[in-house]
Amino acid sequence: MKTEQREYELEAAIKTEKVPRHVAVIMDGNGRWAVEKGLPRHEGHRQGVETVRSVVRHCSEFGIKVLTLFAFSTENWKRPVREVNYLMSLPVEYFKTELDELMSNNVQVRMIGDKKKLPRRVQKAVDDGFEATRNNTGMILNFALNYGSRQEIIMAVDGLLSDAKEGRIKGKINEKTFSRYMYTAELPDPDLLIRTSGEIRISNFLLWQLAYSELWFTDVYWPDFSKLHLLEALYEYQNRKRRFGKV
Ligand code: V0D
């Protein structure tokens, strides 16, 4: 079947049911995509930004409230220095080319992760992007940057302990109190996790928040992830929910 026709059918089907509120994505396979094409790895990352643009546009059109993209993990510092440097140029470039469209699509940008250990210019790009879009009321585009889930949990425990020492905690700790100390404090948990590039793992991403999420994996490399793949993930999500609802 022609791609456009399949997209049209899926889109029509998706619009008849609730879309997930929060979609989280592990954008894997950029390097592999490039190497298989005989290109340097950074070409894969560059192409990956194009996919980010398309996914942001389509998620926002579908009325998804939060899109969390895993852009850089706490483990990614172990990559070659040149590759890390290239990756660190992407947030700055991103806002240069994308800010206009983010504004016209009413998208608000945020980040989760250990910001203080990022290069100054990356911190500034993220802060400026946040400031520029803070009054936008549409989709929240949440970049996980220098993010590791165990690090986040330890940070939360640390924050909780220091509040406890100051006598700011009354009664027992429950899931709700604990969640307030996480980076994702004001966000709903992801309803759907998408991981590209064939790995069937969570890899230290949102361990606490993904407790009840639907997980969807594809062999497609992130630079090749198209509207059709997004529609397939959303369609599958809605059908799993429907089956589950009927018991
Ligand atoms: C490379 C594919 C956007 C995945 C997408 C620093 C890996 C392109 C951002 C970005 C990366 C981050 C924060 C922000 C605005 C944009 C980004 C990194 C990598 C790591 F506020 N794409 N992107 N950041 N890639």
mmCIF file of C-alpha atoms and ligand atoms in Angstrom:
data_model
loop_
_atom_site.group_PDB
_atom_site.id
_atom_site.type_symbol
_atom_site.label_atom_id
_atom_site.label_comp_id
_atom_site.label_asym_id
_atom_site.label_seq_id
_atom_site.Cartn_x
_atom_site.Cartn_y
_atom_site.Cartn_z
ATOM 1 C CA MET A 1 0.000 0.000 0.000
ATOM 2 C CA LYS A 2 1.186 3.519 -0.721
ATOM 3 C CA THR A 3 2.681 5.315 2.285
ATOM 4 C CA GLU A 4 0.323 8.289 1.984
ATOM 5 C CA GLN A 5 -2.714 6.040 1.906
ATOM 6 C CA ARG A 6 -1.560 4.076 4.973
ATOM 7 C CA GLU A 7 -0.860 7.366 6.797
ATOM 8 C CA TYR A 8 -4.300 8.631 5.897
ATOM 9 C CA GLU A 9 -5.992 5.467 7.208
ATOM 10 C CA LEU A 10 -4.008 5.372 10.436
ATOM 11 C CA GLU A 11 -4.546 9.074 11.054
ATOM 12 C CA ALA A 12 -8.309 8.712 10.592
ATOM 13 C CA ALA A 13 -8.377 5.743 12.982
ATOM 14 C CA ILE A 14 -6.237 7.526 15.588
ATOM 15 C CA LYS A 15 -8.473 10.573 15.632
ATOM 16 C CA THR A 16 -11.407 8.477 16.833
ATOM 17 C CA GLU A 17 -9.721 7.642 20.169
ATOM 18 C CA LYS A 18 -7.734 9.343 22.909
ATOM 19 C CA VAL A 19 -4.114 10.071 22.100
ATOM 20 C CA PRO A 20 -1.530 9.515 24.846
ATOM 21 C CA ARG A 21 -0.980 12.577 27.031
ATOM 22 C CA HIS A 22 2.752 12.037 27.418
ATOM 23 C CA VAL A 23 4.989 10.302 24.854
ATOM 24 C CA ALA A 24 8.657 9.617 25.711
ATOM 25 C CA VAL A 25 11.210 8.663 23.058
ATOM 26 C CA ILE A 26 14.665 7.055 23.101
ATOM 27 C CA MET A 27 16.057 8.418 19.813
ATOM 28 C CA ASP A 28 18.535 5.636 19.097
ATOM 29 C CA GLY A 29 20.461 4.660 15.942
ATOM 30 C CA ASN A 30 21.767 7.954 14.584
ATOM 31 C CA GLY A 31 25.397 6.805 14.541
ATOM 32 C CA ARG A 32 24.521 3.417 13.065
ATOM 33 C CA TRP A 33 22.386 5.058 10.378
ATOM 34 C CA ALA A 34 25.359 7.186 9.317
ATOM 35 C CA VAL A 35 27.984 4.421 9.453
ATOM 36 C CA GLU A 36 25.809 2.105 7.326
ATOM 37 C CA LYS A 37 25.638 4.866 4.748
ATOM 38 C CA GLY A 38 29.401 5.373 4.877
ATOM 39 C CA LEU A 39 28.953 8.784 6.520
ATOM 40 C CA PRO A 40 30.584 10.190 9.673
ATOM 41 C CA ARG A 41 28.515 9.639 12.830
ATOM 42 C CA HIS A 42 27.734 13.339 13.244
ATOM 43 C CA GLU A 43 25.787 13.216 9.962
ATOM 44 C CA GLY A 44 23.426 10.833 11.734
ATOM 45 C CA HIS A 45 22.950 13.263 14.593
ATOM 46 C CA ARG A 46 22.338 16.072 12.122
ATOM 47 C CA GLN A 47 19.719 14.022 10.335
ATOM 48 C CA GLY A 48 18.302 13.124 13.764
ATOM 49 C CA VAL A 49 17.475 16.786 14.324
ATOM 50 C CA GLU A 50 15.314 16.682 11.163
ATOM 51 C CA THR A 51 13.390 13.789 12.681
ATOM 52 C CA VAL A 52 12.967 15.775 15.912
ATOM 53 C CA ARG A 53 11.432 18.590 13.858
ATOM 54 C CA SER A 54 8.950 16.246 12.163
ATOM 55 C CA VAL A 55 7.991 14.382 15.358
ATOM 56 C CA VAL A 56 7.498 17.639 17.298
ATOM 57 C CA ARG A 57 5.253 18.968 14.544
ATOM 58 C CA HIS A 58 3.108 15.830 14.332
ATOM 59 C CA CYS A 59 2.827 15.249 18.085
ATOM 60 C CA SER A 60 1.783 18.840 18.570
ATOM 61 C CA GLU A 61 -0.818 18.499 15.800
ATOM 62 C CA PHE A 62 -2.258 15.396 17.474
ATOM 63 C CA GLY A 63 -2.727 17.274 20.725
ATOM 64 C CA ILE A 64 -0.130 15.313 22.691
ATOM 65 C CA LYS A 65 0.508 17.343 25.859
ATOM 66 C CA VAL A 66 4.080 16.302 26.658
ATOM 67 C CA LEU A 67 6.834 14.942 24.415
ATOM 68 C CA THR A 68 10.016 13.889 26.216
ATOM 69 C CA LEU A 69 13.047 13.219 24.006
ATOM 70 C CA PHE A 70 16.142 11.436 25.355
ATOM 71 C CA ALA A 71 18.855 13.548 23.711
ATOM 72 C CA PHE A 72 21.931 12.877 25.877
ATOM 73 C CA SER A 73 22.431 10.413 28.724
ATOM 74 C CA THR A 74 24.854 10.657 31.632
ATOM 75 C CA GLU A 75 26.671 7.729 29.905
ATOM 76 C CA ASN A 76 27.126 9.595 26.612
ATOM 77 C CA TRP A 77 30.159 11.512 27.978
ATOM 78 C CA LYS A 78 32.150 8.299 27.338
ATOM 79 C CA ARG A 79 31.848 8.818 23.567
ATOM 80 C CA PRO A 80 34.738 10.290 21.546
ATOM 81 C CA VAL A 81 35.391 13.944 22.473
ATOM 82 C CA ARG A 82 34.700 15.107 18.920
ATOM 83 C CA GLU A 83 31.316 13.451 18.880
ATOM 84 C CA VAL A 84 30.407 14.891 22.307
ATOM 85 C CA ASN A 85 31.456 18.354 21.098
ATOM 86 C CA TYR A 86 29.294 18.005 18.021
ATOM 87 C CA LEU A 87 26.302 16.895 20.123
ATOM 88 C CA MET A 88 26.822 19.878 22.428
ATOM 89 C CA SER A 89 26.496 22.236 19.457
ATOM 90 C CA LEU A 90 23.008 20.909 18.671
ATOM 91 C CA PRO A 91 20.908 22.716 21.301
ATOM 92 C CA VAL A 92 22.291 26.094 20.160
ATOM 93 C CA GLU A 93 21.672 25.225 16.489
ATOM 94 C CA TYR A 94 18.274 23.826 17.322
ATOM 95 C CA PHE A 95 16.862 27.091 18.610
ATOM 96 C CA LYS A 96 18.436 29.072 15.748
ATOM 97 C CA THR A 97 16.462 27.052 13.206
ATOM 98 C CA GLU A 98 13.415 25.893 15.208
ATOM 99 C CA LEU A 99 12.366 28.734 17.498
ATOM 100 C CA ASP A 100 10.035 30.349 14.942
ATOM 101 C CA GLU A 101 8.169 27.118 14.342
ATOM 102 C CA LEU A 102 8.044 26.289 18.068
ATOM 103 C CA MET A 103 6.465 29.700 18.679
ATOM 104 C CA SER A 104 3.898 29.352 15.901
ATOM 105 C CA ASN A 105 3.009 25.860 17.134
ATOM 106 C CA ASN A 106 2.670 27.213 20.708
ATOM 107 C CA VAL A 107 5.272 24.698 22.024
ATOM 108 C CA GLN A 108 6.938 25.168 25.406
ATOM 109 C CA VAL A 109 10.497 23.859 25.796
ATOM 110 C CA ARG A 110 11.841 22.380 29.033
ATOM 111 C CA MET A 111 14.617 20.045 30.061
ATOM 112 C CA ILE A 112 15.199 17.300 32.602
ATOM 113 C CA GLY A 113 18.655 16.169 33.688
ATOM 114 C CA ASP A 114 21.729 17.469 35.474
ATOM 115 C CA LYS A 115 22.023 20.897 33.845
ATOM 116 C CA LYS A 116 24.960 22.180 35.903
ATOM 117 C CA LYS A 117 27.397 19.709 34.330
ATOM 118 C CA LEU A 118 26.591 20.815 30.774
ATOM 119 C CA PRO A 119 28.815 23.350 28.978
ATOM 120 C CA ARG A 120 27.873 26.988 29.680
ATOM 121 C CA ARG A 121 26.677 27.629 26.135
ATOM 122 C CA VAL A 122 24.365 24.618 26.278
ATOM 123 C CA GLN A 123 22.927 25.780 29.614
ATOM 124 C CA LYS A 124 22.364 29.208 28.104
ATOM 125 C CA ALA A 125 20.714 27.826 24.962
ATOM 126 C CA VAL A 126 18.338 25.741 27.091
ATOM 127 C CA ASP A 127 17.580 28.659 29.449
ATOM 128 C CA ASP A 128 16.978 31.043 26.537
ATOM 129 C CA GLY A 129 14.767 28.494 24.771
ATOM 130 C CA PHE A 130 12.820 28.023 27.985
ATOM 131 C CA GLU A 131 12.432 31.778 28.511
ATOM 132 C CA ALA A 132 11.358 32.408 24.915
ATOM 133 C CA THR A 133 8.663 29.721 25.034
ATOM 134 C CA ARG A 134 7.563 29.904 28.676
ATOM 135 C CA ASN A 135 4.181 31.526 27.903
ATOM 136 C CA ASN A 136 3.308 29.006 25.206
ATOM 137 C CA THR A 137 0.357 26.892 26.283
ATOM 138 C CA GLY A 138 0.497 24.033 23.769
ATOM 139 C CA MET A 139 2.685 20.946 23.887
ATOM 140 C CA ILE A 140 5.568 20.710 26.350
ATOM 141 C CA LEU A 141 8.718 19.618 24.515
ATOM 142 C CA ASN A 142 10.905 18.174 27.225
ATOM 143 C CA PHE A 143 14.541 17.392 26.382
ATOM 144 C CA ALA A 144 16.329 14.855 28.597
ATOM 145 C CA LEU A 145 19.883 16.170 28.591
ATOM 146 C CA ASN A 146 22.673 14.751 30.734
ATOM 147 C CA TYR A 147 19.871 12.621 32.127
ATOM 148 C CA GLY A 148 20.186 9.340 34.023
ATOM 149 C CA SER A 149 17.280 7.833 35.903
ATOM 150 C CA ARG A 150 19.269 6.471 38.861
ATOM 151 C CA GLN A 151 20.976 9.862 39.215
ATOM 152 C CA GLU A 152 17.516 11.473 39.253
ATOM 153 C CA ILE A 153 16.288 9.094 41.974
ATOM 154 C CA ILE A 154 19.386 9.753 44.112
ATOM 155 C CA MET A 155 18.906 13.513 43.636
ATOM 156 C CA ALA A 156 15.294 13.150 44.753
ATOM 157 C CA VAL A 157 16.296 11.147 47.842
ATOM 158 C CA ASP A 158 18.895 13.796 48.644
ATOM 159 C CA GLY A 159 16.350 16.615 48.313
ATOM 160 C CA LEU A 160 13.870 14.699 50.420
ATOM 161 C CA LEU A 161 16.472 14.065 53.149
ATOM 162 C CA SER A 162 17.481 17.683 53.364
ATOM 163 C CA ASP A 163 13.829 18.784 53.588
ATOM 164 C CA ALA A 164 13.299 16.151 56.295
ATOM 165 C CA LYS A 165 16.291 17.463 58.263
ATOM 166 C CA GLU A 166 14.771 20.947 58.101
ATOM 167 C CA GLY A 167 11.521 19.520 59.464
ATOM 168 C CA ARG A 168 9.625 20.347 56.273
ATOM 169 C CA ILE A 169 8.116 16.870 55.889
ATOM 170 C CA LYS A 170 5.048 15.871 57.846
ATOM 171 C CA GLY A 171 4.067 12.232 58.150
ATOM 172 C CA LYS A 172 5.129 9.318 55.989
ATOM 173 C CA ILE A 173 6.599 9.507 52.500
ATOM 174 C CA ASN A 174 4.293 8.277 49.759
ATOM 175 C CA GLU A 175 4.629 8.053 45.968
ATOM 176 C CA LYS A 176 3.171 11.516 45.515
ATOM 177 C CA THR A 177 5.552 13.206 47.959
ATOM 178 C CA PHE A 178 8.513 11.418 46.406
ATOM 179 C CA SER A 179 7.514 12.377 42.839
ATOM 180 C CA ARG A 180 7.706 16.045 43.782
ATOM 181 C CA TYR A 181 11.496 15.741 44.110
ATOM 182 C CA MET A 182 11.997 14.313 40.616
ATOM 183 C CA TYR A 183 12.855 16.384 37.506
ATOM 184 C CA THR A 184 9.423 15.419 36.171
ATOM 185 C CA ALA A 185 7.584 16.819 39.229
ATOM 186 C CA GLU A 186 4.902 18.740 37.314
ATOM 187 C CA LEU A 187 4.526 16.291 34.445
ATOM 188 C CA PRO A 188 2.195 13.326 34.058
ATOM 189 C CA ASP A 189 3.934 9.931 33.715
ATOM 190 C CA PRO A 190 4.530 8.826 30.113
ATOM 191 C CA ASP A 191 1.676 6.839 28.635
ATOM 192 C CA LEU A 192 3.842 5.558 25.813
ATOM 193 C CA LEU A 193 7.579 4.954 25.402
ATOM 194 C CA ILE A 194 8.997 4.665 21.889
ATOM 195 C CA ARG A 195 12.512 3.312 21.326
ATOM 196 C CA THR A 196 14.054 3.173 17.863
ATOM 197 C CA SER A 197 16.918 1.126 16.427
ATOM 198 C CA GLY A 198 16.108 -2.366 17.658
ATOM 199 C CA GLU A 199 17.304 -2.331 21.270
ATOM 200 C CA ILE A 200 14.676 -3.709 23.675
ATOM 201 C CA ARG A 201 15.818 -1.971 26.865
ATOM 202 C CA ILE A 202 14.954 1.024 29.042
ATOM 203 C CA SER A 203 18.617 2.018 29.523
ATOM 204 C CA ASN A 204 18.275 4.120 32.679
ATOM 205 C CA PHE A 205 15.527 6.312 31.203
ATOM 206 C CA LEU A 206 12.590 7.395 33.434
ATOM 207 C CA LEU A 207 12.663 4.160 35.491
ATOM 208 C CA TRP A 208 10.225 5.491 38.085
ATOM 209 C CA GLN A 209 7.933 7.255 35.610
ATOM 210 C CA LEU A 210 7.607 4.343 33.136
ATOM 211 C CA ALA A 211 6.139 1.975 35.753
ATOM 212 C CA TYR A 212 2.780 1.679 33.944
ATOM 213 C CA SER A 213 3.649 2.904 30.427
ATOM 214 C CA GLU A 214 3.051 1.052 27.190
ATOM 215 C CA LEU A 215 6.406 0.252 25.540
ATOM 216 C CA TRP A 216 6.804 0.294 21.754
ATOM 217 C CA PHE A 217 9.988 -0.740 19.956
ATOM 218 C CA THR A 218 10.988 -0.514 16.304
ATOM 219 C CA ASP A 219 14.069 -1.566 14.327
ATOM 220 C CA VAL A 220 13.952 1.707 12.365
ATOM 221 C CA TYR A 221 16.899 4.042 13.039
ATOM 222 C CA TRP A 222 15.937 7.457 14.426
ATOM 223 C CA PRO A 223 16.889 9.412 11.260
ATOM 224 C CA ASP A 224 14.481 7.161 9.295
ATOM 225 C CA PHE A 225 11.650 7.449 11.821
ATOM 226 C CA SER A 226 8.809 9.052 9.867
ATOM 227 C CA LYS A 227 5.242 10.184 10.403
ATOM 228 C CA LEU A 228 4.126 6.686 9.416
ATOM 229 C CA HIS A 229 6.117 5.079 12.259
ATOM 230 C CA LEU A 230 4.731 7.593 14.749
ATOM 231 C CA LEU A 231 1.205 6.818 13.557
ATOM 232 C CA GLU A 232 1.860 3.089 13.904
ATOM 233 C CA ALA A 233 3.033 3.579 17.499
ATOM 234 C CA LEU A 234 -0.004 5.711 18.385
ATOM 235 C CA TYR A 235 -2.378 3.279 16.700
ATOM 236 C CA GLU A 236 -0.876 0.301 18.529
ATOM 237 C CA TYR A 237 -1.051 2.235 21.811
ATOM 238 C CA GLN A 238 -4.753 2.961 21.375
ATOM 239 C CA ASN A 239 -5.543 -0.627 20.474
ATOM 240 C CA ARG A 240 -3.656 -2.032 23.470
ATOM 241 C CA LYS A 241 -5.603 0.384 25.681
ATOM 242 C CA ARG A 242 -8.891 -0.651 24.122
ATOM 243 C CA ARG A 243 -8.238 -4.348 24.632
ATOM 244 C CA PHE A 244 -7.127 -3.700 28.200
ATOM 245 C CA GLY A 245 -10.256 -1.618 28.879
ATOM 246 C CA LYS A 246 -12.560 -4.472 27.804
ATOM 247 C CA VAL A 247 -10.716 -6.920 30.130
HETATM 248 C C1 V0D B 1 21.366 13.894 18.770
HETATM 249 C C2 V0D B 1 18.793 12.775 17.756
HETATM 250 C C3 V0D B 1 17.987 18.424 19.761
HETATM 251 C C4 V0D B 1 19.383 12.308 19.035
HETATM 252 C C5 V0D B 1 18.410 14.225 17.765
HETATM 253 C C6 V0D B 1 23.119 17.688 23.465
HETATM 254 C C7 V0D B 1 20.811 12.649 19.381
HETATM 255 C C8 V0D B 1 19.595 15.141 17.675
HETATM 256 C C9 V0D B 1 18.615 18.748 20.938
HETATM 257 C C10 V0D B 1 18.229 19.795 21.888
HETATM 258 C C11 V0D B 1 20.485 15.961 19.868
HETATM 259 C C12 V0D B 1 18.493 19.645 23.239
HETATM 260 C C13 V0D B 1 18.087 20.632 24.145
HETATM 261 C C14 V0D B 1 17.420 21.731 23.698
HETATM 262 C C15 V0D B 1 17.148 21.897 22.364
HETATM 263 C C16 V0D B 1 17.552 20.929 21.469
HETATM 264 C C17 V0D B 1 19.652 17.826 21.073
HETATM 265 C C18 V0D B 1 21.461 16.690 21.922
HETATM 266 C C19 V0D B 1 21.438 15.822 20.866
HETATM 267 C C20 V0D B 1 22.489 16.483 22.970
HETATM 268 F F1 V0D B 1 17.017 22.668 24.580
HETATM 269 N N1 V0D B 1 18.582 17.371 19.194
HETATM 270 N N2 V0D B 1 19.599 17.001 19.983
HETATM 271 N N3 V0D B 1 20.569 17.691 22.037
HETATM 272 N N4 V0D B 1 20.475 15.060 18.808
#
